[in-house]
Amino acid sequence: MNDNVTIYHNPRCSKSRQALEYLRERDIEPEVIRYLEDTPDVEKLRELVDAAGITVHDAIRTREAEYRELGLSPDTPEEELLAAMAAHPRLIERPFVVTSKGTRIARPTEAIDEIL
């Protein structure tokens, strides 16, 4: 079964690896987008965030050095956050999982069940 499932994956991230394994355990072989190499543009990031029903700030990794170095905060306008995420993909919270039923950040991994 592959209901056009896509995972925005970072193989160095344990949560991302867990999500990929979680899908495969359910006989789902997703399209894997290694977003550090194939970074989504601002428009795609906006689409993912909107589809997940979260704020842009919820989709950014606040503990990354770039977050502090760029002076980002919860008060930073969303367009600036999106631009920072596109320019510095390590800032993108991971992993985003997309199916025909919706989009979720797989934290916790079981959040994927909502869209399977």
CSV table of C-alpha atoms in Angstrom, one decimal:
chain,number,residue,atom,x,y,z
A,1,MET,CA,0.0,0.0,0.0
A,2,ASN,CA,1.3,3.4,-0.9
A,3,ASP,CA,-1.6,5.9,-0.9
A,4,ASN,CA,0.8,8.6,-2.2
A,5,VAL,CA,2.4,9.0,1.2
A,6,THR,CA,5.3,11.4,1.4
A,7,ILE,CA,7.7,11.9,4.3
A,8,TYR,CA,10.0,14.9,4.6
A,9,HIS,CA,12.9,13.0,6.1
A,10,ASN,CA,16.2,13.6,7.7
A,11,PRO,CA,18.0,10.2,8.1
A,12,ARG,CA,20.1,11.6,11.0
A,13,CYS,CA,17.0,12.3,13.1
A,14,SER,CA,15.8,9.5,15.3
A,15,LYS,CA,12.2,10.8,15.2
A,16,SER,CA,12.3,10.9,11.4
A,17,ARG,CA,13.8,7.4,11.2
A,18,GLN,CA,11.1,6.2,13.6
A,19,ALA,CA,8.3,7.7,11.5
A,20,LEU,CA,9.7,6.0,8.3
A,21,GLU,CA,9.9,2.7,10.1
A,22,TYR,CA,6.4,3.2,11.5
A,23,LEU,CA,5.1,3.6,7.9
A,24,ARG,CA,7.0,0.6,6.6
A,25,GLU,CA,5.8,-1.6,9.4
A,26,ARG,CA,2.3,-0.8,8.0
A,27,ASP,CA,3.4,-1.9,4.5
A,28,ILE,CA,3.6,1.7,3.3
A,29,GLU,CA,6.6,2.6,1.2
A,30,PRO,CA,6.4,6.4,1.1
A,31,GLU,CA,8.1,8.9,-1.2
A,32,VAL,CA,11.0,10.0,0.8
A,33,ILE,CA,12.1,13.7,0.4
A,34,ARG,CA,15.4,14.4,2.1
A,35,TYR,CA,14.5,18.0,2.8
A,36,LEU,CA,18.1,19.0,3.8
A,37,GLU,CA,19.1,18.2,0.2
A,38,ASP,CA,15.8,18.9,-1.6
A,39,THR,CA,14.6,21.8,0.4
A,40,PRO,CA,11.0,22.9,0.0
A,41,ASP,CA,10.5,26.5,-1.1
A,42,VAL,CA,8.5,29.0,0.9
A,43,GLU,CA,5.3,28.2,-0.9
A,44,LYS,CA,5.6,24.5,-0.2
A,45,LEU,CA,6.5,25.1,3.4
A,46,ARG,CA,3.3,27.3,3.7
A,47,GLU,CA,1.3,24.5,2.1
A,48,LEU,CA,2.6,21.9,4.6
A,49,VAL,CA,2.1,24.1,7.6
A,50,ASP,CA,-1.5,25.1,6.5
A,51,ALA,CA,-2.3,21.5,5.7
A,52,ALA,CA,-1.1,20.4,9.2
A,53,GLY,CA,-3.2,23.0,10.8
A,54,ILE,CA,-0.4,24.5,12.8
A,55,THR,CA,1.4,27.8,13.0
A,56,VAL,CA,4.6,28.4,11.2
A,57,HIS,CA,6.3,28.8,14.6
A,58,ASP,CA,5.1,25.4,15.5
A,59,ALA,CA,6.9,24.0,12.5
A,60,ILE,CA,10.3,25.5,13.3
A,61,ARG,CA,13.0,24.0,15.4
A,62,THR,CA,13.6,26.6,18.1
A,63,ARG,CA,16.6,24.8,19.6
A,64,GLU,CA,18.7,25.0,16.4
A,65,ALA,CA,21.6,27.5,16.5
A,66,GLU,CA,20.2,29.2,13.4
A,67,TYR,CA,17.1,30.1,15.3
A,68,ARG,CA,19.1,32.1,17.8
A,69,GLU,CA,21.6,33.4,15.3
A,70,LEU,CA,18.9,34.8,13.0
A,71,GLY,CA,17.2,36.4,16.0
A,72,LEU,CA,13.9,34.5,15.4
A,73,SER,CA,11.2,34.4,18.0
A,74,PRO,CA,7.5,33.7,18.4
A,75,ASP,CA,6.9,37.3,17.4
A,76,THR,CA,8.8,37.0,14.1
A,77,PRO,CA,6.3,37.4,11.2
A,78,GLU,CA,5.4,34.1,9.5
A,79,GLU,CA,6.8,35.1,6.2
A,80,GLU,CA,10.2,35.8,7.8
A,81,LEU,CA,10.0,32.4,9.5
A,82,LEU,CA,9.2,30.6,6.3
A,83,ALA,CA,12.0,32.4,4.5
A,84,ALA,CA,14.4,31.3,7.2
A,85,MET,CA,13.2,27.7,7.0
A,86,ALA,CA,13.7,27.7,3.3
A,87,ALA,CA,17.2,29.2,3.6
A,88,HIS,CA,18.2,27.1,6.6
A,89,PRO,CA,16.3,23.7,6.3
A,90,ARG,CA,17.7,22.4,9.6
A,91,LEU,CA,15.1,24.8,11.1
A,92,ILE,CA,12.2,22.7,9.7
A,93,GLU,CA,10.5,20.5,12.3
A,94,ARG,CA,10.6,16.9,11.3
A,95,PRO,CA,9.3,14.8,10.0
A,96,PHE,CA,6.3,16.1,8.0
A,97,VAL,CA,4.2,13.2,6.7
A,98,VAL,CA,1.7,13.8,3.9
A,99,THR,CA,-1.2,11.5,2.8
A,100,SER,CA,-4.4,12.1,0.9
A,101,LYS,CA,-6.1,12.4,4.3
A,102,GLY,CA,-3.9,15.2,5.6
A,103,THR,CA,-0.5,16.4,6.8
A,104,ARG,CA,1.1,15.9,10.3
A,105,ILE,CA,4.4,16.4,12.0
A,106,ALA,CA,5.0,12.9,13.3
A,107,ARG,CA,5.7,14.0,16.9
A,108,PRO,CA,4.7,11.7,18.5
A,109,THR,CA,5.1,9.1,15.7
A,110,GLU,CA,1.5,7.9,16.4
A,111,ALA,CA,0.2,11.2,15.1
A,112,ILE,CA,0.6,9.6,11.6
A,113,ASP,CA,-2.4,7.4,12.5
A,114,GLU,CA,-4.7,10.4,12.1
A,115,ILE,CA,-3.9,10.6,8.4
A,116,LEU,CA,-3.6,6.9,7.4
